[in-house]
Coordinates of C-alpha atoms in Angstrom, one line a residue:
Chain V
A1 CA 35.1 13.6 17.8
M2 CA 33.7 12.0 14.7
A3 CA 35.2 8.5 14.4
G4 CA 36.1 6.9 11.1
V5 CA 34.6 3.6 10.1
M6 CA 35.3 1.9 13.4
E7 CA 34.1 3.4 16.6
T8 CA 34.3 2.1 20.1
E9 CA 31.1 1.2 21.9
E10 CA 31.5 4.2 24.2
Q11 CA 31.8 6.5 21.2
A12 CA 28.7 4.9 19.7
R13 CA 26.8 5.4 22.9
H14 CA 27.9 9.0 23.1
R15 CA 26.8 9.4 19.5
F16 CA 23.5 8.0 20.5
Q17 CA 23.0 10.7 23.1
L18 CA 24.0 13.4 20.6
E19 CA 21.7 12.2 17.9
L20 CA 18.9 11.8 20.5
E21 CA 19.3 15.4 21.5
F22 CA 19.7 16.7 18.0
V23 CA 16.7 15.0 16.5
Q24 CA 14.5 16.3 19.3
C25 CA 15.8 19.8 18.7
L26 CA 14.1 19.5 15.3
A27 CA 10.8 19.8 17.0
N28 CA 11.5 23.4 17.7
P29 CA 10.4 25.5 14.7
N30 CA 12.5 28.4 15.8
Y31 CA 15.6 26.2 15.7
L32 CA 14.6 25.0 12.3
N33 CA 14.3 28.6 11.1
F34 CA 17.7 29.2 12.6
L35 CA 19.2 26.3 10.7
A36 CA 17.5 27.4 7.5
Q37 CA 18.8 31.0 7.7
R38 CA 22.3 29.8 8.2
G39 CA 22.1 27.7 5.1
Y40 CA 22.5 24.3 6.7
L41 CA 19.3 23.0 5.1
R42 CA 20.8 23.6 1.7
E43 CA 23.9 21.5 2.3
K44 CA 23.8 18.1 0.8
P45 CA 25.6 16.4 3.7
F46 CA 23.1 17.9 6.1
V47 CA 20.2 16.7 4.0
N48 CA 21.8 13.2 4.0
Y49 CA 22.1 13.4 7.7
L50 CA 18.5 14.2 8.1
K51 CA 17.6 11.2 6.0
Y52 CA 19.9 9.1 8.2
L53 CA 18.1 10.3 11.3
L54 CA 14.9 8.7 10.1
Y55 CA 15.9 5.7 12.1
W56 CA 14.4 7.4 15.1
K57 CA 11.0 6.4 13.7
E58 CA 11.6 2.7 14.5
P59 CA 9.9 1.7 17.8
E60 CA 13.1 0.5 19.4
Y61 CA 14.5 4.0 19.1
A62 CA 11.4 6.1 19.2
K63 CA 10.7 5.0 22.7
F64 CA 13.5 7.3 23.9
L65 CA 12.0 10.4 22.4
K66 CA 10.4 12.8 24.9
Y67 CA 9.3 15.2 22.2
P68 CA 7.6 13.1 19.5
H69 CA 6.7 16.2 17.5
C70 CA 10.3 16.0 16.2
L71 CA 9.5 12.9 14.1
H72 CA 6.8 14.8 12.2
M73 CA 9.2 17.7 11.6
L74 CA 11.9 15.2 10.6
E75 CA 9.5 13.7 8.0
L76 CA 8.7 17.2 6.7
L77 CA 12.3 18.1 6.5
Q78 CA 12.9 15.3 3.9
Y79 CA 11.1 17.6 1.4
E80 CA 13.1 20.3 -0.2
H81 CA 10.1 22.6 -0.5
F82 CA 9.7 22.5 3.3
R83 CA 13.4 23.2 3.9
K84 CA 13.2 26.2 1.6
E85 CA 10.1 27.6 3.3
L86 CA 11.8 27.5 6.7
V87 CA 14.0 30.4 5.8
N88 CA 11.0 32.5 6.2
A89 CA 10.5 33.7 9.8
Q90 CA 6.7 34.0 9.2
C91 CA 6.7 30.4 8.2
A92 CA 8.4 29.3 11.4
K93 CA 6.1 31.5 13.5
F94 CA 3.1 30.0 11.9
I95 CA 4.3 26.5 12.6
D96 CA 5.1 27.4 16.1
E97 CA 1.6 28.8 16.7
Q98 CA -0.1 25.8 15.1
Q99 CA 2.1 23.4 17.1
I100 CA 1.2 25.1 20.4
L101 CA -2.5 25.1 19.5
H102 CA -2.3 21.5 18.7
W103 CA -0.5 20.9 21.9
Q104 CA -3.3 22.5 23.8
H105 CA -6.0 20.7 21.9
Y106 CA -6.5 17.8 24.3
S107 CA -6.1 20.0 27.4
R108 CA -8.9 22.2 26.1
K109 CA -11.0 19.2 25.2
R110 CA -10.5 17.7 28.6
T111 CA -11.3 20.9 30.4
R112 CA -14.5 21.3 28.4
L113 CA -15.5 17.7 29.2
Q114 CA -14.9 18.2 32.9
Q115 CA -16.9 21.4 32.8
A116 CA -19.8 19.7 31.1
L117 CA -19.6 16.9 33.6
V118 CA -19.6 19.4 36.5
E119 CA -22.6 21.2 35.0
Q120 CA -24.5 18.0 34.5
Q121 CA -23.9 16.9 38.1
Q122 CA -25.0 20.3 39.4
Q123 CA -28.2 20.2 37.4
Q124 CA -29.3 16.8 38.5
P125 CA -30.0 17.0 42.2
Q126 CA -31.5 20.5 42.1
A127 CA -33.3 22.8 39.7
P128 CA -31.1 24.2 37.1
S129 CA -29.2 27.1 38.6
H130 CA -27.7 29.4 36.1
G131 CA -25.4 30.9 38.6
N132 CA -23.2 27.8 38.7
T133 CA -22.4 27.6 35.1
T134 CA -18.8 28.6 34.6
S135 CA -17.9 30.3 31.5
K136 CA -14.5 30.1 29.8
Chain M
M1 CA -15.8 -45.6 -50.4
A2 CA -15.9 -44.2 -53.8
A3 CA -17.3 -40.8 -53.5
A4 CA -17.9 -40.7 -57.2
E5 CA -20.7 -43.3 -56.8
K6 CA -24.0 -42.1 -57.8
P7 CA -26.4 -41.4 -54.9
T8 CA -29.0 -44.1 -54.4
K9 CA -31.8 -41.7 -55.2
E10 CA -30.4 -41.1 -58.6
K11 CA -29.9 -44.7 -59.2
L12 CA -33.4 -45.5 -58.1
L13 CA -34.9 -42.9 -60.3
S14 CA -32.8 -43.9 -63.3
T15 CA -33.8 -47.5 -62.8
L16 CA -37.4 -46.5 -62.6
D17 CA -37.0 -44.5 -65.7
D18 CA -35.5 -47.6 -67.4
I19 CA -38.4 -49.7 -66.2
E20 CA -40.8 -47.1 -67.5
V21 CA -39.2 -47.0 -70.9
L22 CA -39.0 -50.8 -71.1
S23 CA -42.5 -51.4 -70.0
R24 CA -43.7 -48.8 -72.5
E25 CA -41.8 -50.5 -75.2
L26 CA -43.1 -53.8 -74.2
I27 CA -46.7 -52.6 -74.2
E28 CA -46.2 -50.9 -77.5
M29 CA -44.8 -54.1 -79.0
L30 CA -47.6 -56.1 -77.6
A31 CA -50.1 -53.6 -78.8
L32 CA -48.4 -53.6 -82.2
S33 CA -48.3 -57.4 -82.4
R34 CA -52.0 -57.5 -81.5
T35 CA -53.0 -55.3 -84.3
Q36 CA -50.6 -56.7 -86.9
K37 CA -51.3 -60.3 -85.9
L38 CA -47.7 -61.0 -86.7
P39 CA -45.9 -63.4 -84.5
Q40 CA -43.3 -61.0 -83.3
P41 CA -39.9 -62.5 -82.9
G42 CA -40.0 -63.5 -79.3
E43 CA -36.4 -62.4 -78.9
D44 CA -37.4 -58.8 -78.8
T45 CA -40.2 -59.4 -76.4
E46 CA -38.0 -61.8 -74.4
Q47 CA -35.2 -59.3 -74.5
I48 CA -37.4 -56.6 -73.2
L49 CA -38.9 -58.9 -70.6
E50 CA -35.4 -59.9 -69.5
L51 CA -34.3 -56.4 -69.2
L52 CA -37.5 -55.6 -67.4
V53 CA -36.9 -58.4 -64.9
Q54 CA -33.4 -57.3 -64.5
R55 CA -34.4 -53.7 -63.9
D56 CA -37.0 -54.8 -61.4
K57 CA -34.4 -56.9 -59.6
E58 CA -32.1 -53.9 -59.6
F59 CA -34.9 -51.8 -58.3
Q60 CA -35.6 -54.2 -55.5
E61 CA -32.0 -54.2 -54.5
L62 CA -31.8 -50.5 -54.7
M63 CA -34.8 -50.3 -52.4
Q64 CA -33.1 -52.5 -49.9
T65 CA -30.1 -50.4 -50.1
A66 CA -32.2 -47.3 -49.6
V67 CA -33.9 -48.8 -46.6
E68 CA -30.5 -49.7 -45.1
Q69 CA -29.2 -46.3 -45.8
G70 CA -32.2 -44.7 -44.2
R71 CA -31.6 -46.7 -41.1
V72 CA -28.0 -45.8 -41.0
H73 CA -28.9 -42.2 -41.5
Q74 CA -31.3 -42.3 -38.6
E75 CA -28.6 -43.8 -36.4
M76 CA -26.2 -41.1 -37.5
Q77 CA -28.7 -38.5 -36.5
A78 CA -29.3 -40.1 -33.1
L79 CA -25.5 -40.2 -32.6
E80 CA -25.2 -36.6 -33.7
K81 CA -27.8 -35.6 -31.1
E82 CA -25.9 -37.4 -28.5
V83 CA -22.7 -35.7 -29.5
E84 CA -24.4 -32.3 -29.3
K85 CA -25.7 -33.1 -25.8
R86 CA -22.2 -34.2 -24.7
D87 CA -20.8 -31.1 -26.2
S88 CA -23.1 -28.8 -24.2
D89 CA -22.4 -30.8 -21.1
I90 CA -18.7 -30.3 -21.5
Q91 CA -19.3 -26.6 -22.1
Q92 CA -21.3 -26.4 -19.0
L93 CA -18.7 -28.1 -16.9
Q94 CA -16.1 -25.9 -18.5
K95 CA -18.0 -22.8 -17.3
Q96 CA -18.4 -24.2 -13.8
L97 CA -14.7 -25.1 -13.7
K98 CA -13.7 -21.6 -14.7
E99 CA -16.0 -20.1 -12.1
A100 CA -14.6 -22.4 -9.4
E101 CA -11.1 -21.6 -10.5
H102 CA -11.9 -17.9 -10.2
I103 CA -13.4 -18.2 -6.8
L104 CA -10.5 -20.2 -5.5
A105 CA -7.9 -17.9 -7.0
T106 CA -9.7 -15.0 -5.3
A107 CA -9.8 -16.9 -2.0
V108 CA -6.1 -17.8 -2.2
Y109 CA -5.2 -14.3 -3.0
Q110 CA -7.1 -12.9 -0.1
A111 CA -5.7 -15.5 2.2
K112 CA -2.2 -14.5 1.1
E113 CA -2.9 -10.9 1.7
K114 CA -4.2 -11.7 5.1
L115 CA -1.1 -13.7 5.9
K116 CA 1.0 -10.8 4.7
S117 CA -0.8 -8.3 7.0
I118 CA -0.5 -10.8 9.9
D119 CA 3.2 -10.9 9.3
K120 CA 3.4 -7.2 9.1
A121 CA 1.4 -6.8 12.3
R122 CA 3.5 -9.3 14.1
K123 CA 6.7 -7.6 13.0
G124 CA 5.5 -4.3 14.3
S125 CA 4.0 -5.6 17.5
I126 CA 5.0 -3.9 20.7
S127 CA 4.1 -5.0 24.1
S128 CA 1.2 -3.0 25.5
E129 CA 3.2 -2.4 28.6
E130 CA 5.9 -0.6 26.7
I131 CA 3.3 1.5 24.9
I132 CA 1.6 2.5 28.1
K133 CA 4.9 3.3 29.7
Y134 CA 5.9 5.4 26.7
A135 CA 2.5 7.1 26.7
H136 CA 2.9 7.9 30.3
R137 CA 6.3 9.3 29.8
I138 CA 5.4 11.7 27.0
S139 CA 2.2 12.9 28.7
A140 CA 3.5 13.3 32.2
S141 CA 6.2 15.6 31.1
N142 CA 3.6 17.7 29.1
A143 CA 5.5 17.0 25.9
V144 CA 2.5 16.1 23.8
C145 CA -0.3 17.6 25.8
A146 CA -0.2 21.1 27.3
P147 CA -0.4 21.4 31.1
L148 CA -3.9 22.3 32.1
N149 CA -2.8 25.6 33.7
W150 CA -0.9 26.8 30.6
V151 CA -1.4 30.4 29.7
P152 CA 0.4 32.5 27.1
G153 CA 3.7 33.6 28.8
D154 CA 4.3 30.1 30.2
P155 CA 7.8 29.1 28.9
R156 CA 6.9 25.4 28.5
R157 CA 6.7 24.1 25.0
P158 CA 6.1 20.9 23.1
Y159 CA 9.7 21.0 22.0
P160 CA 13.0 21.5 23.7
T161 CA 13.5 25.2 24.5
D162 CA 16.7 27.2 24.3
L163 CA 17.5 26.4 27.9
E164 CA 17.1 22.7 27.5
M165 CA 19.1 22.7 24.4
R166 CA 22.0 24.6 26.0
S167 CA 22.0 22.3 29.0
G168 CA 22.3 19.2 26.9
I169 CA 25.3 17.4 25.6
L170 CA 25.2 19.3 22.4
G171 CA 25.2 22.6 24.2
N172 CA 28.1 21.6 26.3
M173 CA 30.2 20.0 23.6
S174 CA 31.9 23.1 22.3
N175 CA 33.3 23.7 25.8
M176 CA 35.1 20.4 25.8
S177 CA 38.7 21.1 25.2
T178 CA 39.3 17.8 23.4
N179 CA 37.4 19.1 20.4
G180 CA 39.7 22.0 19.9
V181 CA 37.1 24.0 18.1
N182 CA 36.8 26.7 20.6
G183 CA 38.7 29.0 18.4
H184 CA 35.6 29.0 16.1
L185 CA 33.5 30.7 18.7
P186 CA 33.0 34.4 18.1
G187 CA 33.3 35.7 21.5
D188 CA 32.2 33.7 24.5
A189 CA 28.5 33.9 23.8
L190 CA 28.0 30.4 24.9
A191 CA 29.7 30.8 28.2
A192 CA 27.7 34.0 28.8
G193 CA 24.5 32.1 28.2
R194 CA 25.4 29.1 30.2
L195 CA 24.0 28.5 33.6
P196 CA 26.4 27.4 36.3
D197 CA 26.5 23.6 36.3
I198 CA 25.0 23.3 39.7
L199 CA 21.9 25.2 38.6
T200 CA 21.5 23.4 35.3
P201 CA 18.3 21.3 35.6
Q202 CA 18.6 17.8 34.4
Y203 CA 16.1 17.4 31.7
P204 CA 15.2 13.8 31.0
W205 CA 15.0 14.4 27.3
Q206 CA 18.6 13.8 26.8
S207 CA 19.5 11.1 29.3
A208 CA 18.4 7.8 27.8
D209 CA 18.9 4.7 29.8
V210 CA 22.3 3.9 28.6
S211 CA 22.4 0.6 30.4
M212 CA 19.9 -0.7 27.9
G213 CA 22.8 -0.9 25.5
I214 CA 21.1 0.6 22.5
L215 CA 23.4 2.0 19.9
P216 CA 22.7 4.2 16.9
P217 CA 22.8 2.7 13.4
H218 CA 26.2 2.7 11.9
H219 CA 26.7 5.2 9.2
G220 CA 30.4 5.2 8.5
N221 CA 30.7 8.9 8.2
D222 CA 29.5 9.0 4.6
F223 CA 27.5 12.2 4.7
G224 CA 30.3 14.2 3.3
L225 CA 30.9 15.9 6.6
E226 CA 34.4 17.1 7.5
P227 CA 35.7 15.7 10.7
P228 CA 34.9 18.7 13.0
G229 CA 31.9 19.7 10.8
H230 CA 29.5 17.6 12.8
N231 CA 30.4 19.3 16.0
K232 CA 30.8 22.6 14.4
E233 CA 27.2 22.9 13.3
N234 CA 26.0 21.9 16.7
E235 CA 28.0 24.3 18.8
D236 CA 27.3 27.0 16.2
D237 CA 23.6 26.7 16.5
V238 CA 23.5 26.5 20.2
E239 CA 25.8 29.4 20.7
A240 CA 23.9 31.7 18.3
M241 CA 20.5 30.8 19.4
S242 CA 20.1 34.0 21.2
T243 CA 16.4 34.6 20.9
D244 CA 14.5 33.1 23.7
S245 CA 11.2 31.5 22.8
S246 CA 9.8 32.1 26.3
S247 CA 7.3 34.6 25.0
S248 CA 4.6 33.3 22.7
S249 CA 6.1 34.9 19.7
S250 CA 9.7 34.9 18.9
D251 CA 11.4 36.4 15.9
S252 CA 14.8 35.4 14.6
D253 CA 15.7 37.4 11.6

């Protein structure tokens, strides 16, 4: 339960876990859309809470985040315009798609590099053989 | 020094005029006495001669004065030139001093900026080991970089999915009887969506290393939240999060 001004160390530690989970949930655009549609993003206390959560940007806290995307979302959530837009399902979908594309960016790049390397090695010892080129 | 004194030039000229007049008179008198053969009363001639001598004396004195004055004037000019030279020297030094001051001010300013940025960098310094550890952590779990074999349809995401959210502390909070907020749950949607504990995978995203003793910043409950409000919004969202984002597109109306 929410303590008053004084909280025990155990309560504080529990609150830490809660806030750690919650802030990472913000990385999920569908969840953000969910919150927006239920009006949470319009409530002043909630907005204040989002501002409070910015402490997760500090290195000593950030190192616990498994999903760092949440920090970017948290920063965006500080802006009223963004919070308003999130009510729109299309907006959340767009964010989701872009996020996933971005997430795949390095994998694709690495795959392309590996393929290029493989092609290069195959071409060196023998005459260029077109049959070996893999296409994606 | 009486400024009302007549300038030497004027005095010289007037003296010369006097001499001219006197000599002319004298010559006229002599010429007259010659023609008239009258013994002129010597007093007039003497007078004129005296005056003439006097004027000549004056003239000589004035010439001396003039020479003296000329010398002084020359000295003055020389000194003026000196003063001019010194003035220009001072101006030159002034310019150089100003330049030097400008350069030094710039240097000091840049040095200060550098010190500031050094301070800043030092403040934000993190051991490279920690950074590498963290980088490993977020990449190994595919949180920031998609798994190489990812295809549309794969439920994995760069954010916590429904399943992960439900299995965390937040998801399980509304089931804790101590909260006494179960009555707010419409139906038992949460229980229905919950996996049996034994099958709930332990996702590392929630369990921080508590033994490190890190605590969240104190906020004294000043968000304007009502006591059960904090919990309420959490269990509400977990419970109603019915749409699964396992397919690549998910719509929540």
